[in-house]
Coordinates of N, CA and C in Angstrom, one line a residue:
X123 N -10.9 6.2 -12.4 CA -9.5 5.8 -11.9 C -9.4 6.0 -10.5
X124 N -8.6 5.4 -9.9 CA -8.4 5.3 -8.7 C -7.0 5.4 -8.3
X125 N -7.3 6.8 -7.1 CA -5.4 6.6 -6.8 C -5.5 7.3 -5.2
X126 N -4.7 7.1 -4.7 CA -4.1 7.5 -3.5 C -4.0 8.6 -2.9
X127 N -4.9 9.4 -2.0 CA -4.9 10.9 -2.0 C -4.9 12.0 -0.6
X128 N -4.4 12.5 -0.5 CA -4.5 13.1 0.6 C -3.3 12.9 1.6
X129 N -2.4 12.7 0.8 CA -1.3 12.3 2.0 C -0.3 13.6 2.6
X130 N -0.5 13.6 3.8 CA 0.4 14.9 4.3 C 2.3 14.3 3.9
X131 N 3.1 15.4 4.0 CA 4.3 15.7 4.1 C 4.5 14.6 4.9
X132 N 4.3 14.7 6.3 CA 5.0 13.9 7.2 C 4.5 11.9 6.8
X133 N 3.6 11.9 6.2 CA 2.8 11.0 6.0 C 3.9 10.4 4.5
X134 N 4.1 11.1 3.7 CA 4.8 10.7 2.1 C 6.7 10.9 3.2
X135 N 7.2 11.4 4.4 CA 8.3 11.0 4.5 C 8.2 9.7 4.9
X136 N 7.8 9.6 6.0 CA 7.2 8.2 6.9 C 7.2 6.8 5.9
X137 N 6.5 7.0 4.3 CA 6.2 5.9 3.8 C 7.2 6.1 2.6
X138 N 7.9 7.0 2.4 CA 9.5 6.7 1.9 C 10.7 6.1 2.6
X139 N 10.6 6.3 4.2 CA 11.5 5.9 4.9 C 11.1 4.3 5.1
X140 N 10.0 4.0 5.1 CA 9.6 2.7 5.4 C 9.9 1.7 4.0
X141 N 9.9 2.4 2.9 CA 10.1 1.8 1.4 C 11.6 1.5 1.5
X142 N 12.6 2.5 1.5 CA 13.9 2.4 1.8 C 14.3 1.6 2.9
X143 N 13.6 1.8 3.7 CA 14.6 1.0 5.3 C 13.8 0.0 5.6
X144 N 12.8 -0.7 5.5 CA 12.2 -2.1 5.9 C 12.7 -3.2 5.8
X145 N 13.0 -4.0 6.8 CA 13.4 -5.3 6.8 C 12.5 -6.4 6.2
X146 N 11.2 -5.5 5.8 CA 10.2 -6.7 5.0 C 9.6 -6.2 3.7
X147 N 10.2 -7.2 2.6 CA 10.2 -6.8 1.4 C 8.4 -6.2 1.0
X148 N 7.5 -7.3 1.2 CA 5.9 -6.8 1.4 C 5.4 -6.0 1.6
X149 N 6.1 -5.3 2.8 CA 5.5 -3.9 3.7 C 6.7 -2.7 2.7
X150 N 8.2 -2.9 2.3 CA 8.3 -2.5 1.3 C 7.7 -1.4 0.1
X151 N 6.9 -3.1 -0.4 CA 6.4 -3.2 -1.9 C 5.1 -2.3 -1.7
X152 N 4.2 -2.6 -0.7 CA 3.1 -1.7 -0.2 C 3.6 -0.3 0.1
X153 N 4.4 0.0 0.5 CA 4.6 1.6 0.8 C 5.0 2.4 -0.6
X154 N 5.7 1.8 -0.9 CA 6.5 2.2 -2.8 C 5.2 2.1 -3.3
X155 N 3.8 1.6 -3.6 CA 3.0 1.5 -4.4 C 1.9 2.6 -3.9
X156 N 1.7 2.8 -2.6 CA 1.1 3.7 -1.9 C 1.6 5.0 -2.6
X157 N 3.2 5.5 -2.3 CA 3.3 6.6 -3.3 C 3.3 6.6 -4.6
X158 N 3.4 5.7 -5.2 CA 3.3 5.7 -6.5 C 2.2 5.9 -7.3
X159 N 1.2 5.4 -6.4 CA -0.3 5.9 -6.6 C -0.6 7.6 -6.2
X160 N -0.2 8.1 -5.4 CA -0.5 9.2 -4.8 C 0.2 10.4 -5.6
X161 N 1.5 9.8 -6.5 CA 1.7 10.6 -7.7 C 1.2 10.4 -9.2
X162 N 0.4 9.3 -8.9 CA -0.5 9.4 -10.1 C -0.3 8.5 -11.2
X163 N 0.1 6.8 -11.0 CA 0.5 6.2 -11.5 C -0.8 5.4 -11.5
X164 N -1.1 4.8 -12.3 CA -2.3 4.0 -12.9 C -2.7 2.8 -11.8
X165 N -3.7 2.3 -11.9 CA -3.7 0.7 -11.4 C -3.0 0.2 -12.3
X166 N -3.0 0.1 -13.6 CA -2.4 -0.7 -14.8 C -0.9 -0.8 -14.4
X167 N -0.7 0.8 -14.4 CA 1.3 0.5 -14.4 C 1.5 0.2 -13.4
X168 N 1.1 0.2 -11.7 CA 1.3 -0.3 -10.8 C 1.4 -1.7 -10.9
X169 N 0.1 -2.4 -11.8 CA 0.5 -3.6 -11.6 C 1.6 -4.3 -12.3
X170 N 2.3 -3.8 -13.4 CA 3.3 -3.7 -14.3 C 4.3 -3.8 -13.2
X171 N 4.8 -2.8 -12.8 CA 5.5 -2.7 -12.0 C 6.0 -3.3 -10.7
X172 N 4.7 -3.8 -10.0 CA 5.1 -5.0 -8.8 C 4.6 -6.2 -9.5
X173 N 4.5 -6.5 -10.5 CA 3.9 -7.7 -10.8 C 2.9 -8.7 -10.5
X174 N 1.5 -7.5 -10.2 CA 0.8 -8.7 -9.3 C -0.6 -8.2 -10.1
X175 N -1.4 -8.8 -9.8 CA -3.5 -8.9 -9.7 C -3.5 -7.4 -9.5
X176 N -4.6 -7.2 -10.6 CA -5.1 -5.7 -10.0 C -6.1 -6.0 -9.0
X177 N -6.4 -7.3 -8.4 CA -7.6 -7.0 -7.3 C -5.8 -6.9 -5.8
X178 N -4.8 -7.7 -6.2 CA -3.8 -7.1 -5.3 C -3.7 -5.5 -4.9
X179 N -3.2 -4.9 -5.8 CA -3.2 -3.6 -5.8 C -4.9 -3.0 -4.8
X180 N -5.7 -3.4 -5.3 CA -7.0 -2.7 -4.9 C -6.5 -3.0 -3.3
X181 N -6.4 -4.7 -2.7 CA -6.7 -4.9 -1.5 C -5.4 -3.3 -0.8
X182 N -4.2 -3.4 -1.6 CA -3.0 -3.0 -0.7 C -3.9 -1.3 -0.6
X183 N -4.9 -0.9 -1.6 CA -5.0 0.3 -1.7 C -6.4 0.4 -0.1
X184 N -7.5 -0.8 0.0 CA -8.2 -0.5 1.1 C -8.0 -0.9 1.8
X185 N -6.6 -1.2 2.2 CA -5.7 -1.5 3.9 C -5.3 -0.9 4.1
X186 N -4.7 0.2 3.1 CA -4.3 1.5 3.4 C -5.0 2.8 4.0
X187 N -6.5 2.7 3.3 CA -7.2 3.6 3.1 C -8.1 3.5 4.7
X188 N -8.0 1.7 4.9 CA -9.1 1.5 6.1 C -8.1 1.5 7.6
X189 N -6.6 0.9 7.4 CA -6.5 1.0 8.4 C -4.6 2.1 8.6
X190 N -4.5 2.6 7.3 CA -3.0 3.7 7.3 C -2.2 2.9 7.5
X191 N -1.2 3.2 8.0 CA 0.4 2.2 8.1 C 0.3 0.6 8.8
X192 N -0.7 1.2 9.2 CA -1.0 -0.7 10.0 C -1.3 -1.7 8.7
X193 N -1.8 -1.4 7.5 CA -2.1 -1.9 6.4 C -1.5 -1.8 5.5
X194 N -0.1 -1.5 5.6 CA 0.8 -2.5 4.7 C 1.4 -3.7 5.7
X195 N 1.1 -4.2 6.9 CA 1.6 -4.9 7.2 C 0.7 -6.0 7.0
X196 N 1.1 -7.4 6.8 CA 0.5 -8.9 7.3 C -0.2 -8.8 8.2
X197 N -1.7 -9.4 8.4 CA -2.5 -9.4 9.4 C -2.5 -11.0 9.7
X198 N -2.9 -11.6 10.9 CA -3.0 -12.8 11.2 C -3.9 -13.6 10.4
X199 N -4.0 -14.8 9.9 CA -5.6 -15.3 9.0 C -7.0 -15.4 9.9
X200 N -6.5 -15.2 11.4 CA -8.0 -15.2 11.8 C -8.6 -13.4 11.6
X201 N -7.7 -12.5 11.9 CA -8.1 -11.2 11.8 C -8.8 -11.1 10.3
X202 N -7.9 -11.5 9.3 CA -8.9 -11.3 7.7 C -10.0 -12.3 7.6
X203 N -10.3 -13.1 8.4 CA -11.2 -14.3 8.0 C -12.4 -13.4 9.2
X204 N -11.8 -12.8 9.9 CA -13.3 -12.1 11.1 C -13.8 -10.8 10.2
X205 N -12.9 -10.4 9.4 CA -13.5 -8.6 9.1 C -13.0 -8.7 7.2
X206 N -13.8 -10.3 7.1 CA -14.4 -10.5 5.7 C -15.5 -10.0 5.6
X207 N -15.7 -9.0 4.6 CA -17.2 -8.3 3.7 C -17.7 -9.6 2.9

């Protein structure tokens, strides 16, 4: 299983304030799933819960992991089409 780990205090306030106060529902939905994982909530119920693809969940989980708060945001389509694996 796979979940979300390591997150300091100031790190789990930062991405509650950004869940509560964002003017974009996406970046939102990405930060609420971020903790949700990091208390220990399944890929399964995660995807239950936002309603999407477990390969969604994975991507929101190694944008987070590769690039921290910059990765819950939209990237441009040429930036994901250049630093395609």
């Amino acid at each position: 299983m796979r979940f979300i780990k390591d997150l300091t205090i100031d790190t789990i306030k930062l991405l509650n304030r950004i869940y509560k106060q964002s003017s974009h529902y996406q970046v939102k939905q990405r930060a609420h799933c971020i903790l949700l994982s990091y208390e220990g909530k399944t890929i399964s119920e995660l995807m239950e819960i936002f309603q999407v693809t477990q390969g969604t969940i994975y991507n929101w989980m190694n944008d987070w992991e590769e690039y921290r708060l910059l990765g819950l945001y939209n990237r441009p389509l040429e930036f994901r089409l250049s630093h395609a694996k």
